[in-house]
Each structure stands twice: as structure tokens, then as C-alpha cells.
CSV table of C-alpha atoms and ligand atoms in Angstrom, one decimal:
chain,number,residue,atom,x,y,z
A,1,UNK,CA,-15.5,2.2,-47.0
A,2,UNK,CA,-16.1,-0.3,-44.2
A,3,UNK,CA,-19.6,-0.5,-43.0
A,4,UNK,CA,-20.9,-0.3,-39.4
A,5,UNK,CA,-20.4,2.0,-36.5
A,6,UNK,CA,-17.1,3.5,-35.6
A,7,UNK,CA,-15.7,0.6,-33.5
A,8,UNK,CA,-16.8,-1.8,-36.2
A,9,UNK,CA,-14.6,0.0,-38.6
A,10,UNK,CA,-11.7,-1.4,-36.6
A,11,UNK,CA,-12.8,-5.0,-36.7
A,12,UNK,CA,-16.2,-5.2,-38.5
A,13,UNK,CA,-15.2,-7.0,-41.8
A,14,UNK,CA,-17.0,-10.2,-40.9
A,15,UNK,CA,-20.1,-8.5,-39.6
A,16,UNK,CA,-23.3,-7.6,-41.4
A,17,UNK,CA,-25.4,-6.1,-38.7
A,18,UNK,CA,-24.4,-3.2,-36.4
A,19,UNK,CA,-23.6,-3.5,-32.7
A,20,UNK,CA,-26.5,-2.6,-30.5
A,21,UNK,CA,-25.8,0.9,-29.0
A,22,UNK,CA,-26.3,-0.2,-25.4
A,23,UNK,CA,-24.2,-3.3,-25.9
A,24,UNK,CA,-21.4,-1.1,-27.2
A,25,UNK,CA,-21.7,1.1,-24.2
A,26,UNK,CA,-21.7,-1.8,-21.8
A,27,UNK,CA,-18.6,-3.3,-23.5
A,28,UNK,CA,-16.6,0.0,-23.5
A,29,UNK,CA,-13.8,0.6,-21.1
A,30,UNK,CA,-12.5,3.9,-22.3
A,31,UNK,CA,-13.9,5.9,-19.4
A,32,UNK,CA,-11.6,3.8,-17.2
A,33,UNK,CA,-8.6,2.8,-19.3
A,34,UNK,CA,-7.9,6.2,-20.8
A,35,UNK,CA,-5.8,6.6,-17.6
A,36,UNK,CA,-3.3,4.4,-19.5
A,37,UNK,CA,-3.1,6.7,-22.5
A,38,UNK,CA,0.5,7.7,-21.9
A,39,UNK,CA,1.6,4.2,-21.4
A,40,UNK,CA,-0.4,3.1,-24.5
A,41,UNK,CA,1.4,5.7,-26.6
A,42,UNK,CA,4.8,4.9,-25.1
A,43,UNK,CA,4.3,1.2,-26.0
A,44,UNK,CA,3.1,2.1,-29.5
A,45,UNK,CA,6.2,4.3,-30.1
A,46,UNK,CA,8.4,1.4,-29.0
A,47,UNK,CA,6.5,-1.0,-31.2
A,48,UNK,CA,6.7,1.3,-34.3
A,49,UNK,CA,10.5,1.8,-33.9
A,50,UNK,CA,11.0,-2.0,-33.6
A,51,UNK,CA,8.9,-2.6,-36.7
A,52,UNK,CA,11.3,-0.3,-38.6
A,53,UNK,CA,14.4,-1.9,-37.2
A,54,UNK,CA,13.1,-5.3,-38.3
A,55,UNK,CA,12.2,-4.0,-41.7
A,56,UNK,CA,8.5,-4.5,-41.3
A,57,UNK,CA,7.8,-0.7,-41.6
A,58,UNK,CA,9.9,1.7,-43.7
A,59,UNK,CA,11.7,4.4,-41.9
A,60,UNK,CA,9.3,7.0,-43.3
A,61,UNK,CA,6.2,5.1,-42.2
A,62,UNK,CA,7.6,4.5,-38.7
A,63,UNK,CA,8.5,8.2,-38.4
A,64,UNK,CA,5.1,9.3,-39.6
A,65,UNK,CA,3.4,7.0,-37.1
A,66,UNK,CA,5.7,8.1,-34.2
A,67,UNK,CA,5.2,11.8,-34.9
A,68,UNK,CA,1.4,11.2,-35.2
A,69,UNK,CA,1.5,9.4,-31.8
A,70,UNK,CA,3.5,12.3,-30.2
A,71,UNK,CA,1.0,14.8,-31.5
A,72,UNK,CA,-1.9,12.8,-30.0
A,73,UNK,CA,0.0,12.7,-26.8
A,74,UNK,CA,0.2,16.5,-26.8
A,75,UNK,CA,-3.6,16.7,-27.5
A,76,UNK,CA,-4.3,14.4,-24.6
A,77,UNK,CA,-2.0,16.2,-22.2
A,78,UNK,CA,-3.6,19.5,-23.2
A,79,UNK,CA,-7.1,18.1,-22.6
A,80,UNK,CA,-8.0,18.5,-26.3
A,81,UNK,CA,-8.4,14.9,-27.1
A,82,UNK,CA,-12.0,13.7,-27.6
A,83,UNK,CA,-12.5,10.3,-26.1
A,84,UNK,CA,-15.3,8.3,-27.8
A,85,UNK,CA,-17.2,5.6,-26.1
A,86,UNK,CA,-18.1,4.1,-29.6
A,87,UNK,CA,-14.4,3.4,-30.0
A,88,UNK,CA,-14.5,1.0,-27.0
A,89,UNK,CA,-11.1,1.5,-25.3
A,90,UNK,CA,-8.0,3.6,-25.0
A,91,UNK,CA,-6.2,1.5,-27.7
A,92,UNK,CA,-8.8,1.9,-30.4
A,93,UNK,CA,-9.4,5.6,-29.6
A,94,UNK,CA,-5.7,6.3,-30.1
A,95,UNK,CA,-5.3,4.1,-33.1
A,96,UNK,CA,-8.4,5.7,-34.7
A,97,UNK,CA,-7.1,9.2,-34.0
A,98,UNK,CA,-3.8,8.2,-35.5
A,99,UNK,CA,-5.5,7.1,-38.7
A,100,UNK,CA,-7.5,10.2,-38.9
A,101,UNK,CA,-4.4,12.3,-38.4
A,102,UNK,CA,-1.9,10.6,-40.7
A,103,UNK,CA,-4.1,8.6,-43.0
A,104,UNK,CA,-4.0,4.9,-43.9
A,105,UNK,CA,-0.4,4.4,-42.9
A,106,UNK,CA,-1.6,4.7,-39.3
A,107,UNK,CA,-3.3,1.4,-39.8
A,108,UNK,CA,0.2,-0.3,-40.1
A,109,UNK,CA,0.9,0.4,-36.4
A,110,UNK,CA,-1.1,-2.6,-35.4
A,111,UNK,CA,1.0,-5.0,-37.5
A,112,UNK,CA,2.4,-7.9,-35.4
A,113,UNK,CA,0.4,-6.7,-32.4
A,114,UNK,CA,-2.9,-7.4,-30.7
A,115,UNK,CA,-4.8,-5.4,-28.2
A,116,UNK,CA,-4.2,-8.4,-25.9
A,117,UNK,CA,-0.4,-7.9,-25.7
A,118,UNK,CA,-1.0,-4.2,-25.9
A,119,UNK,CA,-3.3,-4.0,-22.9
A,120,UNK,CA,-1.0,-6.2,-20.8
A,121,UNK,CA,1.9,-4.0,-21.7
A,122,UNK,CA,0.0,-0.8,-20.8
A,123,UNK,CA,-1.1,-2.1,-17.5
A,124,UNK,CA,2.4,-3.3,-16.6
A,125,UNK,CA,3.9,0.1,-17.5
A,126,UNK,CA,1.2,1.9,-15.5
A,127,UNK,CA,1.6,-0.3,-12.5
A,128,UNK,CA,5.4,0.1,-12.6
A,129,UNK,CA,5.1,3.8,-12.1
A,130,UNK,CA,2.3,3.6,-9.6
A,131,UNK,CA,4.4,1.1,-7.6
A,132,UNK,CA,7.4,3.4,-7.6
A,133,UNK,CA,5.2,6.3,-6.5
A,134,UNK,CA,3.7,4.3,-3.6
A,135,UNK,CA,7.2,3.1,-2.6
A,136,UNK,CA,8.3,6.7,-2.4
A,137,UNK,CA,5.3,7.5,-0.2
A,138,UNK,CA,6.2,4.5,2.0
A,139,UNK,CA,9.7,5.8,2.5
A,140,UNK,CA,8.4,9.2,3.4
A,141,UNK,CA,6.0,7.8,6.0
A,142,UNK,CA,8.7,5.7,7.5
A,143,UNK,CA,10.9,8.8,7.8
A,144,UNK,CA,8.1,10.6,9.7
A,145,UNK,CA,7.7,7.6,12.1
A,146,UNK,CA,11.4,7.4,12.8
A,147,UNK,CA,11.6,11.1,13.5
A,148,UNK,CA,8.6,10.9,15.8
A,149,UNK,CA,10.2,7.9,17.6
A,150,UNK,CA,13.4,9.7,18.1
A,151,UNK,CA,11.7,12.8,19.5
A,152,UNK,CA,9.6,10.8,22.0
A,153,UNK,CA,12.2,8.2,23.0
A,154,UNK,CA,11.6,8.8,26.8
A,155,UNK,CA,7.9,8.6,26.6
A,156,UNK,CA,6.5,5.5,28.3
A,157,UNK,CA,3.0,4.2,27.6
A,158,UNK,CA,1.1,1.0,28.4
A,159,UNK,CA,1.6,-1.8,25.9
A,160,UNK,CA,-1.6,-3.9,25.4
A,161,UNK,CA,-2.6,-7.4,24.7
A,162,UNK,CA,-6.4,-8.0,24.3
A,163,UNK,CA,-6.6,-4.2,24.6
A,164,UNK,CA,-5.9,-4.7,28.3
A,165,UNK,CA,-2.8,-3.1,29.8
A,166,UNK,CA,0.0,-5.6,29.6
A,167,UNK,CA,3.5,-4.3,30.0
A,168,UNK,CA,4.9,-0.7,29.7
A,169,UNK,CA,6.6,0.1,26.5
A,170,UNK,CA,8.3,3.2,25.0
A,171,UNK,CA,6.0,5.1,22.7
A,172,UNK,CA,8.8,5.1,20.2
A,173,UNK,CA,8.9,1.3,20.4
A,174,UNK,CA,5.2,1.3,19.5
A,175,UNK,CA,5.9,3.6,16.5
A,176,UNK,CA,8.8,1.6,15.3
A,177,UNK,CA,6.6,-1.5,15.1
A,178,UNK,CA,4.7,0.3,12.4
A,179,UNK,CA,7.9,1.4,10.8
A,180,UNK,CA,8.9,-2.3,10.6
A,181,UNK,CA,5.6,-3.2,9.0
A,182,UNK,CA,6.0,-0.5,6.4
A,183,UNK,CA,9.6,-1.5,5.7
A,184,UNK,CA,8.3,-5.0,4.8
A,185,UNK,CA,5.6,-3.3,2.7
A,186,UNK,CA,8.4,-1.5,0.8
A,187,UNK,CA,10.2,-4.8,0.3
A,188,UNK,CA,7.1,-6.5,-0.9
A,189,UNK,CA,6.4,-3.8,-3.5
A,190,UNK,CA,10.0,-4.0,-4.6
A,191,UNK,CA,9.8,-7.8,-5.2
A,192,UNK,CA,6.5,-7.4,-7.0
A,193,UNK,CA,8.1,-4.8,-9.3
A,194,UNK,CA,10.7,-7.3,-10.3
A,195,UNK,CA,8.2,-9.8,-11.5
A,196,UNK,CA,6.0,-7.1,-13.0
A,197,UNK,CA,8.7,-5.7,-15.2
A,198,UNK,CA,8.5,-8.2,-18.0
A,199,UNK,CA,7.4,-7.3,-21.5
A,200,UNK,CA,4.4,-9.1,-23.0
A,201,UNK,CA,4.8,-7.3,-26.4
A,202,UNK,CA,5.3,-9.8,-29.2
A,203,UNK,CA,2.8,-12.3,-27.7
A,204,UNK,CA,0.2,-11.0,-30.1
A,205,UNK,CA,-3.3,-12.2,-29.6
A,206,UNK,CA,-2.1,-15.4,-27.8
A,207,UNK,CA,0.3,-17.4,-30.0
A,208,UNK,CA,3.1,-15.0,-30.9
A,209,UNK,CA,3.5,-13.6,-34.5
A,210,UNK,CA,4.8,-14.7,-37.8
A,211,UNK,CA,6.4,-11.4,-38.5
A,212,UNK,CA,10.2,-11.3,-37.8
A,213,UNK,CA,9.9,-9.0,-34.8
A,214,UNK,CA,12.4,-8.3,-32.1
A,215,UNK,CA,10.6,-8.4,-28.7
A,216,UNK,CA,13.9,-7.7,-27.0
A,217,UNK,CA,14.1,-4.3,-28.6
A,218,UNK,CA,10.6,-3.2,-27.4
A,219,UNK,CA,11.4,-4.5,-24.0
A,220,UNK,CA,14.6,-2.6,-23.7
A,221,UNK,CA,13.1,0.6,-25.1
A,222,UNK,CA,10.3,0.4,-22.5
A,223,UNK,CA,12.7,-0.3,-19.6
A,224,UNK,CA,11.5,-3.9,-19.1
A,225,UNK,CA,14.1,-6.3,-17.6
A,226,UNK,CA,13.1,-9.1,-19.9
A,227,UNK,CA,10.5,-10.5,-22.4
A,228,UNK,CA,7.7,-12.7,-21.1
A,229,UNK,CA,8.7,-16.3,-22.0
A,230,UNK,CA,5.3,-17.7,-23.0
A,231,UNK,CA,2.9,-15.9,-25.3
A,232,UNK,CA,-0.2,-17.4,-23.8
A,233,UNK,CA,0.9,-16.6,-20.3
A,234,UNK,CA,1.9,-13.1,-21.3
A,235,UNK,CA,-1.6,-12.1,-22.5
A,236,UNK,CA,-3.7,-14.1,-20.1
A,237,UNK,CA,-2.3,-13.8,-16.6
A,238,UNK,CA,-2.9,-10.8,-14.3
A,239,UNK,CA,-0.9,-12.2,-11.4
A,240,UNK,CA,1.2,-9.0,-11.4
A,241,UNK,CA,-2.0,-7.0,-10.8
A,242,UNK,CA,-3.0,-9.4,-8.0
A,243,UNK,CA,0.3,-9.1,-6.4
A,244,UNK,CA,0.1,-5.3,-6.6
A,245,UNK,CA,-3.4,-5.4,-5.0
A,246,UNK,CA,-2.2,-7.8,-2.4
A,247,UNK,CA,0.7,-5.4,-1.5
A,248,UNK,CA,-1.8,-2.5,-1.4
A,249,UNK,CA,-4.2,-4.5,0.8
A,250,UNK,CA,-1.4,-5.3,3.3
A,251,UNK,CA,-0.3,-1.7,3.5
A,252,UNK,CA,-3.9,-0.6,4.1
A,253,UNK,CA,-4.4,-3.2,6.8
A,254,UNK,CA,-1.3,-1.9,8.5
A,255,UNK,CA,-2.5,1.7,8.2
A,256,UNK,CA,-5.9,0.8,9.5
A,257,UNK,CA,-4.4,-0.5,12.7
A,258,UNK,CA,-2.4,2.6,13.2
A,259,UNK,CA,-5.4,4.7,12.4
A,260,UNK,CA,-7.5,2.7,14.9
A,261,UNK,CA,-4.9,3.3,17.6
A,262,UNK,CA,-4.8,7.0,16.9
A,263,UNK,CA,-8.6,7.1,17.1
A,264,UNK,CA,-8.5,5.4,20.5
A,265,UNK,CA,-5.6,7.3,21.8
A,266,UNK,CA,-7.1,10.7,20.8
A,267,UNK,CA,-10.4,9.9,22.6
A,268,UNK,CA,-11.2,11.3,26.0
A,269,UNK,CA,-10.8,7.9,27.7
A,270,UNK,CA,-7.2,7.5,26.7
A,271,UNK,CA,-6.1,11.1,26.1
A,272,UNK,CA,-2.7,10.0,24.9
A,273,UNK,CA,-2.5,12.2,21.9
A,274,UNK,CA,-4.2,15.2,20.3
A,275,UNK,CA,-4.5,15.1,16.5
A,276,UNK,CA,-3.8,18.2,14.5
A,277,UNK,CA,-6.7,20.5,13.6
A,278,UNK,CA,-5.5,20.2,10.0
A,279,UNK,CA,-6.6,16.5,9.9
A,280,UNK,CA,-9.7,16.5,12.1
A,281,UNK,CA,-13.2,17.8,11.8
A,282,UNK,CA,-15.9,19.1,14.0
A,283,UNK,CA,-19.6,18.2,14.3
A,284,UNK,CA,-22.4,20.3,12.9
A,285,UNK,CA,-24.4,19.8,16.0
A,286,UNK,CA,-22.0,19.0,18.9
A,287,UNK,CA,-19.7,22.0,19.4
A,288,UNK,CA,-17.2,20.2,21.6
A,289,UNK,CA,-16.4,17.5,19.0
A,290,UNK,CA,-13.1,16.9,17.2
A,291,UNK,CA,-13.3,13.8,15.1
A,292,UNK,CA,-10.4,11.7,13.7
A,293,UNK,CA,-12.0,11.7,10.3
A,294,UNK,CA,-8.9,11.0,8.3
A,295,UNK,CA,-8.0,8.0,10.4
A,296,UNK,CA,-11.6,6.7,10.2
A,297,UNK,CA,-11.6,7.1,6.4
A,298,UNK,CA,-8.3,5.3,5.9
A,299,UNK,CA,-9.6,2.5,8.2
A,300,UNK,CA,-12.7,2.5,6.0
A,301,UNK,CA,-11.0,2.6,2.7
A,302,UNK,CA,-9.0,-0.5,3.7
A,303,UNK,CA,-12.3,-2.3,2.9
A,304,UNK,CA,-12.4,-1.1,-0.7
A,305,UNK,CA,-8.7,-1.9,-1.4
A,306,UNK,CA,-9.1,-5.4,0.0
A,307,UNK,CA,-12.3,-5.6,-2.1
A,308,UNK,CA,-10.4,-4.8,-5.2
A,309,UNK,CA,-8.0,-7.7,-4.5
A,310,UNK,CA,-10.9,-10.1,-3.8
A,311,UNK,CA,-12.7,-8.8,-6.9
A,312,UNK,CA,-9.9,-9.5,-9.2
A,313,UNK,CA,-9.1,-12.8,-7.7
A,314,UNK,CA,-12.7,-13.9,-8.4
A,315,UNK,CA,-12.6,-12.4,-11.9
A,316,UNK,CA,-9.5,-14.5,-12.7
A,317,UNK,CA,-10.7,-17.6,-11.0
A,318,UNK,CA,-11.4,-20.4,-13.5
A,319,UNK,CA,-10.8,-18.4,-16.7
A,320,UNK,CA,-9.7,-20.5,-19.6
A,321,UNK,CA,-6.5,-19.4,-21.4
A,322,UNK,CA,-5.8,-17.1,-23.0
A,323,UNK,CA,-7.5,-13.6,-23.1
A,324,UNK,CA,-11.1,-13.2,-22.1
A,325,UNK,CA,-13.1,-10.1,-22.0
A,326,UNK,CA,-13.7,-10.6,-18.3
A,327,UNK,CA,-10.1,-9.3,-17.9
A,328,UNK,CA,-11.2,-5.9,-18.9
A,329,UNK,CA,-12.6,-5.6,-15.4
A,330,UNK,CA,-9.1,-5.7,-14.0
A,331,UNK,CA,-8.3,-2.0,-14.2
A,332,UNK,CA,-10.9,-0.1,-12.2
A,333,UNK,CA,-10.0,-1.8,-8.9
A,334,UNK,CA,-6.2,-1.5,-9.6
A,335,UNK,CA,-6.5,2.3,-10.3
A,336,UNK,CA,-8.7,2.9,-7.4
A,337,UNK,CA,-6.4,0.8,-5.0
A,338,UNK,CA,-3.3,2.7,-6.3
A,339,UNK,CA,-4.9,6.1,-5.7
A,340,UNK,CA,-6.3,5.1,-2.3
A,341,UNK,CA,-3.0,3.7,-1.0
A,342,UNK,CA,-1.0,6.6,-2.3
A,343,UNK,CA,-3.3,9.2,-0.8
A,344,UNK,CA,-3.7,7.4,2.5
A,345,UNK,CA,0.0,7.2,2.9
A,346,UNK,CA,0.2,10.9,2.2
A,347,UNK,CA,-2.5,11.7,4.7
A,348,UNK,CA,-0.6,9.7,7.4
A,349,UNK,CA,2.7,11.3,6.7
A,350,UNK,CA,1.2,14.8,6.9
A,351,UNK,CA,-0.9,14.1,10.0
A,352,UNK,CA,1.7,12.4,12.2
A,353,UNK,CA,4.2,15.3,12.6
A,354,UNK,CA,1.2,17.4,13.9
A,355,UNK,CA,0.2,15.2,16.8
A,356,UNK,CA,0.7,16.3,20.4
A,357,UNK,CA,1.9,13.6,22.6
A,358,UNK,CA,0.6,13.7,26.2
A,359,UNK,CA,3.4,11.9,28.0
A,360,UNK,CA,1.9,12.4,31.4
A,361,UNK,CA,-1.3,10.6,30.5
A,362,UNK,CA,0.5,7.8,28.9
A,363,UNK,CA,2.8,7.3,31.9
A,364,UNK,CA,-0.2,7.5,34.3
A,365,UNK,CA,-2.1,4.9,32.3
A,366,UNK,CA,0.9,2.6,32.4
A,367,UNK,CA,1.6,3.0,36.2
A,368,UNK,CA,-2.0,2.5,37.3
A,369,UNK,CA,-2.6,-0.8,35.7
A,370,UNK,CA,-0.1,-3.2,37.2
A,371,UNK,CA,2.0,-3.1,34.0
A,372,UNK,CA,5.0,-4.0,36.2
A,373,UNK,CA,3.4,-7.2,37.6
A,374,UNK,CA,5.5,-9.4,35.3
A,375,UNK,CA,8.6,-7.7,36.5
A,376,UNK,CA,7.8,-8.7,40.1
A,377,UNK,CA,7.3,-12.2,39.0
A,378,UNK,CA,10.6,-12.1,37.1
A,379,UNK,CA,12.3,-10.7,40.2
A,380,UNK,CA,11.1,-13.7,42.3
A,381,UNK,CA,12.1,-16.1,39.5
A,382,UNK,CA,15.5,-14.5,39.4
A,383,UNK,CA,15.8,-15.3,43.1
A,384,UNK,CA,15.1,-19.0,42.6
A,385,UNK,CA,11.3,-19.3,42.8
A,386,UNK,CA,9.8,-21.3,39.9
A,387,UNK,CA,8.1,-18.8,37.5
A,388,UNK,CA,4.7,-20.5,37.9
A,389,UNK,CA,4.8,-20.0,41.7
A,390,UNK,CA,6.1,-16.5,41.3
A,391,UNK,CA,3.1,-15.8,38.9
A,392,UNK,CA,0.7,-17.1,41.6
A,393,UNK,CA,2.3,-15.0,44.4
A,394,UNK,CA,2.2,-11.8,42.3
A,395,UNK,CA,-1.4,-12.6,41.3
A,396,UNK,CA,-2.4,-12.6,45.0
A,397,UNK,CA,-0.6,-9.3,45.6
A,398,UNK,CA,-2.5,-7.8,42.6
A,399,UNK,CA,-5.7,-9.0,44.1
A,400,UNK,CA,-4.8,-7.5,47.4
A,401,UNK,CA,-3.9,-4.1,45.7
A,402,UNK,CA,-7.2,-4.1,43.8
A,403,UNK,CA,-9.1,-4.5,47.1
A,404,UNK,CA,-7.2,-1.6,48.7
A,405,UNK,CA,-7.0,0.6,45.6
A,406,UNK,CA,-3.2,0.5,45.5
A,407,UNK,CA,-0.5,-0.4,43.0
A,408,UNK,CA,2.3,-2.9,43.8
A,409,UNK,CA,5.0,-0.4,44.7
A,410,UNK,CA,2.7,1.2,47.3
A,411,UNK,CA,2.7,-2.1,49.4
A,412,UNK,CA,5.1,-1.9,52.3
A,413,UNK,CA,8.2,-4.1,52.3
A,414,UNK,CA,6.8,-6.0,55.2
A,415,UNK,CA,3.6,-6.9,53.4
A,416,UNK,CA,5.6,-7.8,50.3
A,417,UNK,CA,7.8,-10.1,52.4
A,418,UNK,CA,4.8,-11.7,53.8
A,419,UNK,CA,4.0,-12.8,50.3
A,420,UNK,CA,7.6,-14.0,49.8
A,421,UNK,CA,10.7,-13.6,52.0
A,422,UNK,CA,12.7,-13.5,48.7
A,423,UNK,CA,11.6,-9.9,48.2
A,424,UNK,CA,14.2,-7.3,49.3
A,425,UNK,CA,14.2,-3.5,49.5
A,426,UNK,CA,15.7,-3.3,46.0
A,427,UNK,CA,12.3,-4.4,44.6
A,428,UNK,CA,11.0,-0.8,44.5
A,429,UNK,CA,13.7,0.2,42.0
A,430,UNK,CA,12.9,-2.9,39.9
A,431,UNK,CA,9.2,-1.9,39.8
A,432,UNK,CA,9.8,1.7,38.5
A,433,UNK,CA,8.4,2.1,35.1
A,434,UNK,CA,11.7,3.3,33.6
A,435,UNK,CA,13.5,0.3,35.1
A,436,UNK,CA,10.8,-2.0,33.7
A,437,UNK,CA,11.1,-0.8,30.1
A,438,UNK,CA,14.9,-0.8,30.3
A,439,UNK,CA,15.0,-4.3,31.8
A,440,UNK,CA,13.7,-5.6,28.4
A,441,UNK,CA,17.0,-5.4,26.7
A,442,UNK,CA,16.6,-8.5,24.5
A,443,UNK,CA,16.9,-7.9,20.8
A,444,UNK,CA,13.9,-6.0,19.5
A,445,UNK,CA,12.9,-5.1,23.1
A,446,UNK,CA,11.8,-1.9,24.7
A,447,UNK,CA,15.0,-0.8,26.5
A,448,UNK,CA,16.4,2.6,25.5
A,449,UNK,CA,19.4,0.8,23.9
A,450,UNK,CA,17.3,-1.5,21.9
A,451,UNK,CA,14.9,1.2,20.6
A,452,UNK,CA,17.8,3.4,19.8
A,453,UNK,CA,19.4,0.6,17.8
A,454,UNK,CA,16.0,0.0,16.0
A,455,UNK,CA,15.9,3.7,15.1
A,456,UNK,CA,19.4,3.6,13.8
A,457,UNK,CA,18.7,0.4,11.8
A,458,UNK,CA,15.7,2.1,10.3
A,459,UNK,CA,17.6,5.2,9.5
A,460,UNK,CA,20.3,3.2,7.7
A,461,UNK,CA,17.7,1.4,5.6
A,462,UNK,CA,16.1,4.7,4.8
A,463,UNK,CA,19.4,6.3,3.7
A,464,UNK,CA,19.5,3.9,0.7
A,465,UNK,CA,16.4,5.8,-0.6
A,466,UNK,CA,17.1,9.2,-2.1
A,467,UNK,CA,13.6,10.3,-3.1
B,1,LIG,N1,-10.1,-3.2,-23.5
B,1,LIG,C1,-9.6,-4.5,-23.5
B,1,LIG,C2,-9.2,-4.9,-22.1
B,1,LIG,O1,-9.0,-4.1,-21.3
B,1,LIG,C3,-8.4,-4.6,-24.4
B,1,LIG,C4,-8.2,-5.9,-25.0
B,1,LIG,C5,-9.2,-6.4,-25.9
B,1,LIG,N2,-8.9,-7.6,-26.5
B,1,LIG,C6,-9.9,-8.3,-27.2
B,1,LIG,N3,-9.5,-9.3,-27.7
B,1,LIG,N4,-11.1,-7.9,-27.2
B,1,LIG,O2,-9.1,-6.1,-21.8
């Protein structure tokens, strides 16, 4: 009978003294990594079948191990499994339970394997399904945005630079900008998935194994595209987790901008939209309040997701090859970021269909702020005036309007012609908001044709996803 505490029984042969209890607690990761239990068992089942094919385990041993693992899986699913901190991590908890259940033969599962290739495999498997889930949420949110854009195609709002009114845009065009960002986010996750989907199993602790294993078989059984080519790289890099966190951070940064706009737009000063009651909260003291809590939270949670990326980058920085215990710190941030991104996307896709759009307020904001000034300058440039001069002429007209509390189209033709004789009566048509947005018919512009084309393009790209 091996001496020492429980976890020492898994590796304690060369130890005389016992691990300090607080040290064991500090070193344990099972509270966090038990989330990979299903992946751990999936990986172990594939490993045990491969050991049989390669003649390292007998058929009977492999079957006994696999059945034992399946029973443990049932216990975990049913919430019957007792996780023990003394057993350090998910891997040793499951292996220990296996040995308890089927006896010493359970100890053969770990032949030709190390916890180092095991944990790298588990995390890749976990991230593969988390990535697919997030990709599904991204598609669902993109659909919601496209639907909304289609519904509000005729709504015109101010477009901003420096948060100052710049030029009028279709509300749809603004929404489709987010759709484009999220489409790239989907692409990014897809590319990450390709690099993620390689099997580290067979790398052992760091240098491979002397047993005649077939890593191709485990890779195939686990749905990996290929086997990692270098054993040291396979167990020591976490770039796939960094890529995942980077994709997550970019999604959150995108969402935080949309959230910030919804917060602004739903405030009294803008009054462009009303957010649904289902996604807003009141104040315990101010009865009139309706706060955009969900948007604020997503904006806030962007910090912790970007923090998870920064945290893991710094954990990995300067680590010598191959495995180091530092790397056990990789999971908490990854799980948290995955949950946060998935839930944030879901909140946005359920919130957006419930917004009320105040088209009149948007239009008024666009028409009161000289958003058509560029169009008057373009008009003059089209009639031969160098654009710089046209800019100057219109600038003076804007100043005149500001003094008189008017907008450009309220100036009489005579006064406009005093500024430049190139101006004709047709200028009033050019300055209408609808004409202004439709005039921008360049690719990716805000004209009805362009926005409709963008909506159709987005729909085509979404039709590839069945979800
Ligand atoms: N719990 C460990 C981790 O997450 C598993 C690998 C442990 N390997 C080792 N050589 N101590 O990193």
C-alpha cells in the first residue's frame, strides 16, 4: 500500500513526507477544471481503444476501462460524483475513481500518456465545442441585425464622427456596420477552430512515448483534423487558448460599442430608441428611471474578457519549454470568457428585436445639425468650384445659419446665390435628407440600393449556416 495522502498515491513513490494540506489546496485545480470532465472521459475512452488496437492493452482490459469510464460519466452527469480537492485535478479524480471502481486494471489507462498531453487534449476539445456554440450565437445575432435593418430601411438618422453630427445615414446602414463586424468575428473563430483542432495525445509528458501507439487513431476518434507534429510544442503551447481569448475580446469590444450606442440613443437627450422592459431595470429611488443595465453590463464585462486575454498572455510570457504548472492558470479565464461572450451575445439577440425605433427623433436630429453641408459643398464642386473653395463657401453659410437659427435649406435662393452664383433652384432637392443618403451610392455607402445590397449579401452569407 502506497504511503501518503490521496494525491500522493497517484505519484508519491519517491516521497517520504506528506504534502502540506494548504499546499495541496493551493495547487488543486479541480474546482475549475471539473468543467472538462466530459472531454477528459472522451479523451480517455479514445486512448483506451487505441491502446487495445496497438496491443498495449488486451481487449478485456480496454473494455473494462471504457465501461468504467462510462459509468463514471453517468455519475458525473447525475451529480453523484464526489470531487475531491485532495486529488488535485479533474484527471486524477477520474483516474482514481476508475481504479476504485474497476480495481488495479484502471491503473493501466495512463500507459503511454501524461497529464500534460491529457490536459492539452481536454482543453482543445472543450474549446472546440465552446467555439462552435459561440459561432452559433454570432450567427443568430447577425440574423437579428439583418432583420432589424430590413425593417427600418427608410429610417434616417445622423451619422457621427467625434460624436458630432457628420452626415445622415440610414439606421439600417448603421446596424449593418455591426453585422459586418460580427461576420468577421465569425470568420475569426472559424480560423481559430482550424488551428485548434489538432491532437496533442501521444506527446506524453513532453518527449513522446516508447510504446507503439497510434496517435492518428485517437485523433480520428476525437474528431481532430490531425496530430500535433512536435511533442514539446503539443504540451507546452497555449496559443490556441490565446487565439480563442483574442477572438472573444474582439467580439466583446464590438458589442461594447453597440451597447454604448444603445445607452446613448435610449437616453432622453437622443431619444432615438426605447429599449424593451424585458432588458432594462428601474431605480429603487427614482421612479422615472429606466436603465439600460444589460448594455452597461456587457460594456463592463468587456473588461474581464480582455483581462482574461491579457492574463494568459502574461502567464505564458517567458515560460521555458515544456509544461510548467503556471499553465494550470489557463482555464479559469478561458471558461469565464467563453461564458461571458456566449451570454452577452444571447442578451443582445434577445434585446434588439424588442427595441422601439423613434424615426421622427432620428430624422429631426439629422436635419437640425447641418448634416447636409457636405452635399452643398459637393454640389458646388460638381459645378466646377474647387472643393476647398466650396468647403469655405459652405462654412460661411453655416455660420450665417447659426447666427439666424436656420438650417441651410431655409436660406432663400437669392442669399445662397450671393454666396455663389453657381447655386441654382435645384439645390433644395439636393439638400433633402433622403436625397443626401441616396446620393452616397458608392460601394458600401448609405443609398437605398447599397444598403439593400448589403442586406442581401449578409443574408446570403447567413444562409450557409443552418443552426
Ligand atoms: N492540472 C494540471 C493543469 O491543468 C494538469 C497537468 C499537470 N501536469 C503536471 N505535470 N503536473 O495544468
